[in-house]
């Protein structure tokens, strides 16, 4: 409690060239408070939205790259730095309006999304499963984005 931790948002393009990503996260604002968004090292070169809405429990991020886009795995999109407010087990999840747009025709190719759980304890913050940094991953083409422990 009172500790900060980072959540990395990473992207696997699934063999598609993509140009725009909207990664919109939701969280319990009683348990967590986002402190900042770190875009250093991101593959994104143009940011349209970089918004922390602490009263709504949302982090809204939209960014793009010029044509021809990118087609790689494990791309860093952004890091969100959270403050743990109280002991609890909580979820950080992608909202339904998250999207990954294919560069050739601007069609959203993001599949379904699932979340993961972090535990805020008196002694600190840990992912419920595995070890490391919670890492939301966006994977287009029917794959499942997850918010989970990194490596």
XYZ file of C-alpha atoms in Angstrom:
151
model
C 0.000 0.000 0.000
C 1.378 3.382 -0.970
C 3.721 1.670 -3.433
C 3.890 2.496 -7.115
C 4.178 -0.016 -9.928
C 4.275 0.113 -13.719
C 2.022 -1.632 -16.193
C 3.491 -2.069 -19.670
C 1.142 -2.156 -22.649
C 2.693 -4.251 -25.410
C 1.493 -5.062 -28.912
C 1.831 -8.120 -31.109
C 0.652 -7.269 -34.605
C -0.167 -10.866 -35.541
C 1.536 -10.575 -38.925
C -0.503 -7.511 -39.936
C 0.868 -4.025 -40.575
C -0.927 -1.691 -38.187
C -0.894 2.088 -37.916
C -3.141 3.147 -35.025
C -3.810 1.703 -31.564
C -6.346 2.705 -28.920
C -5.506 1.061 -25.593
C -8.186 2.067 -23.111
C -7.789 0.624 -19.637
C -10.202 0.481 -16.760
C -9.303 -0.049 -13.100
C -10.828 0.333 -9.633
C -10.050 3.923 -8.633
C -10.590 3.103 -4.956
C -7.667 0.665 -5.099
C -5.405 2.228 -7.745
C -4.535 5.740 -8.891
C -2.602 6.219 -12.135
C 0.246 8.654 -11.607
C 1.621 9.062 -15.119
C 1.924 7.596 -18.593
C 5.454 6.949 -19.821
C 5.794 6.774 -23.624
C 9.596 6.626 -23.752
C 10.686 3.688 -25.886
C 7.240 3.406 -27.497
C 6.905 2.484 -31.168
C 4.252 5.234 -31.450
C 5.413 8.510 -33.000
C 2.111 10.447 -32.996
C -0.049 10.615 -29.838
C -3.700 11.621 -30.231
C -4.806 10.841 -26.694
C -2.871 10.361 -23.484
C -5.451 10.843 -20.748
C -5.697 9.677 -17.145
C -9.256 10.049 -15.812
C -8.829 9.130 -12.154
C -12.422 9.916 -11.171
C -13.725 7.582 -13.904
C -11.204 4.783 -13.372
C -9.914 5.008 -16.934
C -6.656 5.485 -18.807
C -7.239 6.395 -22.472
C -4.319 6.111 -24.892
C -4.408 6.470 -28.679
C -1.328 6.628 -30.859
C -0.230 6.104 -34.425
C 2.722 5.612 -36.730
C 3.092 6.846 -40.324
C 2.565 4.633 -43.359
C 3.423 1.805 -43.955
C 2.792 1.083 -40.247
C 4.516 -1.551 -38.112
C 4.434 -5.342 -38.177
C 6.310 -6.804 -35.213
C 5.788 -8.660 -31.956
C 6.260 -7.455 -28.392
C 6.174 -3.742 -29.276
C 6.062 -1.364 -26.324
C 3.033 0.927 -26.609
C 3.243 2.698 -23.218
C 3.779 2.262 -19.482
C 1.196 3.378 -16.956
C 2.497 4.071 -13.453
C -0.038 3.326 -10.704
C -0.153 4.110 -6.984
C -1.649 1.406 -4.752
C -4.226 3.029 -2.424
C -5.538 0.190 -0.279
C -5.178 -3.562 0.171
C -7.352 -5.437 -2.329
C -7.328 -7.766 -5.277
C -8.302 -5.844 -8.378
C -8.333 -6.039 -12.158
C -6.792 -3.802 -14.808
C -8.616 -4.524 -18.074
C -9.010 -3.295 -21.625
C -12.266 -1.472 -22.314
C -14.482 -2.563 -25.214
C -13.500 0.498 -27.267
C -9.821 -0.516 -27.427
C -8.756 -1.096 -31.027
C -5.881 -1.972 -33.361
C -6.248 -0.605 -36.898
C -4.741 -2.311 -39.937
C -2.605 0.094 -41.988
C -3.919 -0.965 -45.410
C -7.624 -0.243 -44.816
C -8.015 1.147 -41.250
C -10.158 -1.820 -40.187
C -10.106 -2.669 -36.471
C -8.489 -6.109 -36.253
C -8.409 -6.425 -32.451
C -9.939 -9.642 -31.122
C -11.536 -10.009 -27.706
C -9.768 -8.832 -24.560
C -9.336 -10.295 -21.110
C -7.894 -8.835 -17.949
C -5.625 -9.989 -15.197
C -5.547 -9.438 -11.497
C -3.081 -7.585 -9.274
C -3.027 -7.864 -5.511
C -2.367 -4.810 -3.388
C -1.151 -5.949 0.027
C 0.187 -4.125 3.060
C 3.671 -5.195 1.940
C 3.422 -4.175 -1.723
C 1.836 -4.920 -5.104
C 2.167 -8.226 -6.944
C 0.513 -9.837 -9.932
C -1.758 -12.642 -8.700
C -0.189 -15.130 -11.117
C 3.468 -15.297 -12.102
C 6.107 -12.726 -11.313
C 7.186 -9.456 -12.820
C 5.468 -6.401 -14.187
C 1.775 -6.603 -15.144
C 1.779 -6.335 -18.939
C -1.364 -5.702 -20.965
C -0.786 -7.125 -24.419
C -2.815 -6.243 -27.480
C -2.908 -8.902 -30.173
C -4.982 -8.422 -33.323
C -6.542 -11.038 -35.527
C -8.727 -12.810 -32.988
C -5.988 -13.270 -30.413
C -6.709 -12.387 -26.819
C -5.217 -9.236 -25.266
C -4.386 -9.762 -21.624
C -3.335 -7.739 -18.660
C -0.969 -10.054 -16.885
C 2.405 -10.578 -15.329
C 5.383 -9.698 -17.479
C 8.701 -11.432 -17.528
